[in-house]
Amino acid sequence: LEPYIGGRCYEDWGNGTGALYAEVTHLDPPARLCLRGPWGLDGESHVIMWWYVEPSEGGTLLKRSFRAWGQFTEEMAERYRQGAQSTIGHHLKEYVERLVGLGGTNR
């Protein structure tokens, strides 16, 4: 993720290959981030994803809003639900906990 307006959210697979998922359209650190783009969907599909960070009792609350339209099946919706749970619920949580455990700031 390139954290500036117009920045890309993408995967670089090397040798000029990869995938562009979205573009940063709104950024208000550390409270809000909006990404818009195809997110790997085929055809005339489009996604707007908002991320919100809010103080919470004893920590920080991360919220996400996901809106998609176009050629979007229930099977695709389920894959996105599972992917979000894996990315946010496991990988991001593990990353943040590791940073805090190494003395990183909790921002």
mmCIF file with all atom_site columns, C-alpha atoms in Angstrom, residues 8-48:
data_model
loop_
_atom_site.group_PDB
_atom_site.id
_atom_site.type_symbol
_atom_site.label_atom_id
_atom_site.label_alt_id
_atom_site.label_comp_id
_atom_site.label_asym_id
_atom_site.label_entity_id
_atom_site.label_seq_id
_atom_site.pdbx_PDB_ins_code
_atom_site.Cartn_x
_atom_site.Cartn_y
_atom_site.Cartn_z
_atom_site.occupancy
_atom_site.B_iso_or_equiv
_atom_site.pdbx_formal_charge
_atom_site.auth_seq_id
_atom_site.auth_comp_id
_atom_site.auth_asym_id
_atom_site.auth_atom_id
_atom_site.pdbx_PDB_model_num
ATOM 1  C CA . ARG A 1 8  ? -1.736  2.060   -5.160  1.00 0.00 ? 8  ARG A CA 1
ATOM 2  C CA . CYS A 1 9  ? -2.731  -1.020  -3.223  1.00 0.00 ? 9  CYS A CA 1
ATOM 3  C CA . TYR A 1 10 ? -1.111  -3.775  -5.253  1.00 0.00 ? 10 TYR A CA 1
ATOM 4  C CA . GLU A 1 11 ? 0.935   -6.968  -5.369  1.00 0.00 ? 11 GLU A CA 1
ATOM 5  C CA . ASP A 1 12 ? 4.297   -6.995  -7.116  1.00 0.00 ? 12 ASP A CA 1
ATOM 6  C CA . TRP A 1 13 ? 5.116   -10.495 -8.295  1.00 0.00 ? 13 TRP A CA 1
ATOM 7  C CA . GLY A 1 14 ? 8.418   -9.473  -9.885  1.00 0.00 ? 14 GLY A CA 1
ATOM 8  C CA . ASN A 1 15 ? 9.521   -9.243  -13.531 1.00 0.00 ? 15 ASN A CA 1
ATOM 9  C CA . GLY A 1 16 ? 6.872   -6.599  -14.275 1.00 0.00 ? 16 GLY A CA 1
ATOM 10 C CA . THR A 1 17 ? 3.969   -8.809  -13.168 1.00 0.00 ? 17 THR A CA 1
ATOM 11 C CA . GLY A 1 18 ? 1.440   -8.277  -10.401 1.00 0.00 ? 18 GLY A CA 1
ATOM 12 C CA . ALA A 1 19 ? -2.055  -7.077  -9.633  1.00 0.00 ? 19 ALA A CA 1
ATOM 13 C CA . LEU A 1 20 ? -3.503  -3.630  -8.948  1.00 0.00 ? 20 LEU A CA 1
ATOM 14 C CA . TYR A 1 21 ? -6.326  -3.904  -6.422  1.00 0.00 ? 21 TYR A CA 1
ATOM 15 C CA . ALA A 1 22 ? -7.227  -0.326  -5.637  1.00 0.00 ? 22 ALA A CA 1
ATOM 16 C CA . GLU A 1 23 ? -6.240  3.317   -5.424  1.00 0.00 ? 23 GLU A CA 1
ATOM 17 C CA . VAL A 1 24 ? -6.179  5.471   -2.279  1.00 0.00 ? 24 VAL A CA 1
ATOM 18 C CA . THR A 1 25 ? -8.970  8.050   -2.638  1.00 0.00 ? 25 THR A CA 1
ATOM 19 C CA . HIS A 1 26 ? -9.243  9.347   0.940   1.00 0.00 ? 26 HIS A CA 1
ATOM 20 C CA . LEU A 1 27 ? -6.623  9.437   3.663   1.00 0.00 ? 27 LEU A CA 1
ATOM 21 C CA . ASP A 1 28 ? -6.965  10.987  7.116   1.00 0.00 ? 28 ASP A CA 1
ATOM 22 C CA . PRO A 1 29 ? -4.326  9.309   9.306   1.00 0.00 ? 29 PRO A CA 1
ATOM 23 C CA . PRO A 1 30 ? -4.695  7.648   11.648  1.00 0.00 ? 30 PRO A CA 1
ATOM 24 C CA . ALA A 1 31 ? -8.509  7.666   11.541  1.00 0.00 ? 31 ALA A CA 1
ATOM 25 C CA . ARG A 1 32 ? -9.644  6.849   7.972   1.00 0.00 ? 32 ARG A CA 1
ATOM 26 C CA . LEU A 1 33 ? -8.535  5.290   4.701   1.00 0.00 ? 33 LEU A CA 1
ATOM 27 C CA . CYS A 1 34 ? -10.600 4.701   1.552   1.00 0.00 ? 34 CYS A CA 1
ATOM 28 C CA . LEU A 1 35 ? -9.556  2.430   -1.314  1.00 0.00 ? 35 LEU A CA 1
ATOM 29 C CA . ARG A 1 36 ? -11.432 2.118   -4.636  1.00 0.00 ? 36 ARG A CA 1
ATOM 30 C CA . GLY A 1 37 ? -10.797 -0.356  -7.404  1.00 0.00 ? 37 GLY A CA 1
ATOM 31 C CA . PRO A 1 38 ? -11.480 -3.794  -8.869  1.00 0.00 ? 38 PRO A CA 1
ATOM 32 C CA . TRP A 1 39 ? -9.939  -5.806  -5.956  1.00 0.00 ? 39 TRP A CA 1
ATOM 33 C CA . GLY A 1 40 ? -9.292  -8.710  -8.295  1.00 0.00 ? 40 GLY A CA 1
ATOM 34 C CA . LEU A 1 41 ? -12.873 -8.934  -9.530  1.00 0.00 ? 41 LEU A CA 1
ATOM 35 C CA . ASP A 1 42 ? -13.592 -9.715  -13.171 1.00 0.00 ? 42 ASP A CA 1
ATOM 36 C CA . GLY A 1 43 ? -15.602 -7.695  -15.641 1.00 0.00 ? 43 GLY A CA 1
ATOM 37 C CA . GLU A 1 44 ? -17.518 -4.579  -14.698 1.00 0.00 ? 44 GLU A CA 1
ATOM 38 C CA . SER A 1 45 ? -17.129 -4.963  -10.942 1.00 0.00 ? 45 SER A CA 1
ATOM 39 C CA . HIS A 1 46 ? -16.009 -2.281  -8.531  1.00 0.00 ? 46 HIS A CA 1
ATOM 40 C CA . VAL A 1 47 ? -15.273 -2.055  -4.796  1.00 0.00 ? 47 VAL A CA 1
ATOM 41 C CA . ILE A 1 48 ? -15.098 0.800   -2.303  1.00 0.00 ? 48 ILE A CA 1
#
